[in-house]
Coordinates of C-alpha atoms in Angstrom, one line a residue:
M89 CA -51.6 40.3 -9.9
A90 CA -52.4 43.1 -7.4
T91 CA -51.0 43.0 -3.9
Y92 CA -53.2 43.2 -0.8
V93 CA -52.8 43.4 2.9
V94 CA -55.4 41.4 4.9
L95 CA -55.6 42.3 8.6
A96 CA -57.4 39.7 10.8
N97 CA -58.6 39.5 14.3
L98 CA -59.5 36.3 16.1
T99 CA -63.2 35.8 17.0
D100 CA -64.1 34.2 20.3
Q101 CA -64.5 30.9 18.5
G102 CA -61.0 31.3 16.9
A103 CA -59.4 32.1 20.3
R104 CA -61.0 29.0 21.9
T105 CA -59.8 26.7 19.2
M106 CA -56.2 27.7 18.8
Q107 CA -55.1 24.1 18.9
D108 CA -56.5 23.9 15.3
L109 CA -54.3 26.8 14.1
G110 CA -52.1 24.7 11.7
R111 CA -55.2 23.3 10.0
R112 CA -56.9 26.7 9.8
I113 CA -53.8 28.3 8.2
E114 CA -53.7 25.5 5.6
N115 CA -57.5 25.9 5.0
A116 CA -56.9 29.6 4.4
R117 CA -54.2 28.9 1.9
E118 CA -56.5 26.5 0.1
T119 CA -59.3 29.1 0.1
F120 CA -57.0 31.7 -1.4
R121 CA -55.9 29.2 -4.1
A122 CA -59.4 28.0 -4.9
H123 CA -60.4 31.6 -5.7
G124 CA -57.3 32.3 -7.9
A125 CA -55.4 34.3 -5.2
E126 CA -52.3 33.5 -3.2
M127 CA -51.4 33.9 0.4
K128 CA -47.8 35.0 0.1
Q129 CA -46.9 35.6 3.8
L130 CA -48.7 35.3 7.1
F131 CA -47.5 37.1 10.2
F132 CA -48.8 36.8 13.7
S133 CA -48.8 40.3 15.2
M134 CA -49.1 42.2 18.5
G135 CA -51.4 45.2 18.8
A136 CA -54.6 46.0 17.0
Y137 CA -54.6 42.9 14.8
D138 CA -53.8 39.3 15.4
Y139 CA -52.6 38.4 11.9
V140 CA -51.3 40.3 8.9
V141 CA -51.4 38.5 5.5
I142 CA -49.7 39.6 2.4
A143 CA -51.7 38.3 -0.6
E144 CA -51.9 38.5 -4.4
A145 CA -55.1 38.5 -6.3
P146 CA -56.1 39.4 -9.8
D147 CA -58.6 42.1 -8.6
D148 CA -60.6 43.6 -5.8
E149 CA -63.5 41.4 -6.3
T150 CA -61.4 38.3 -5.9
I151 CA -59.8 39.4 -2.6
T152 CA -63.2 40.4 -1.3
R153 CA -64.6 37.0 -2.1
V154 CA -61.6 35.3 -0.4
S155 CA -61.9 37.5 2.7
L156 CA -65.6 36.7 2.9
A157 CA -64.9 33.0 2.5
V158 CA -62.2 32.9 5.2
S159 CA -64.3 35.0 7.6
S160 CA -67.4 32.8 7.1
Q161 CA -65.5 30.0 8.8
G162 CA -66.0 31.9 12.0
N163 CA -62.5 32.1 13.4
V164 CA -61.4 35.5 12.2
R165 CA -62.8 38.8 11.0
T166 CA -60.9 40.4 8.2
N167 CA -60.1 43.9 6.8
S168 CA -58.5 43.9 3.3
F169 CA -57.0 46.7 1.3
R170 CA -54.9 47.2 -1.9
V171 CA -51.3 48.3 -1.5
F172 CA -49.0 49.5 -4.2
T173 CA -45.3 48.8 -4.6
E174 CA -42.9 51.7 -4.9
Q175 CA -42.7 51.2 -8.6
E176 CA -46.4 51.1 -9.0
A177 CA -46.8 54.3 -6.9
L178 CA -44.2 56.1 -9.0
K179 CA -46.1 55.2 -12.1
L180 CA -49.4 56.4 -10.6
V181 CA -48.0 59.8 -10.0
E182 CA -46.3 60.3 -13.4
G183 CA -47.6 63.5 -15.0
L184 CA -48.9 65.1 -11.8
H185 CA -48.2 68.8 -11.6

């Protein structure tokens, strides 16, 4: 499974309905699972993004589908990108001159 970082910001709707946060987090976990991905960690953050999610998915298409499904619920907007472990990065650069 590939590792992804999903950055999310609350929408106006999401900010107005923070009392539903626990349910929304569980719904997000279920959405990830339903698409064959896993939400490994969720962080609340200060600064440019409200949430940072570390996720695993089999491929880029899957994480894109999950991000669209979560965003379509109207509470957050997401920005997802692939990240590489140190070991994966070292393997990527093998043989470079």
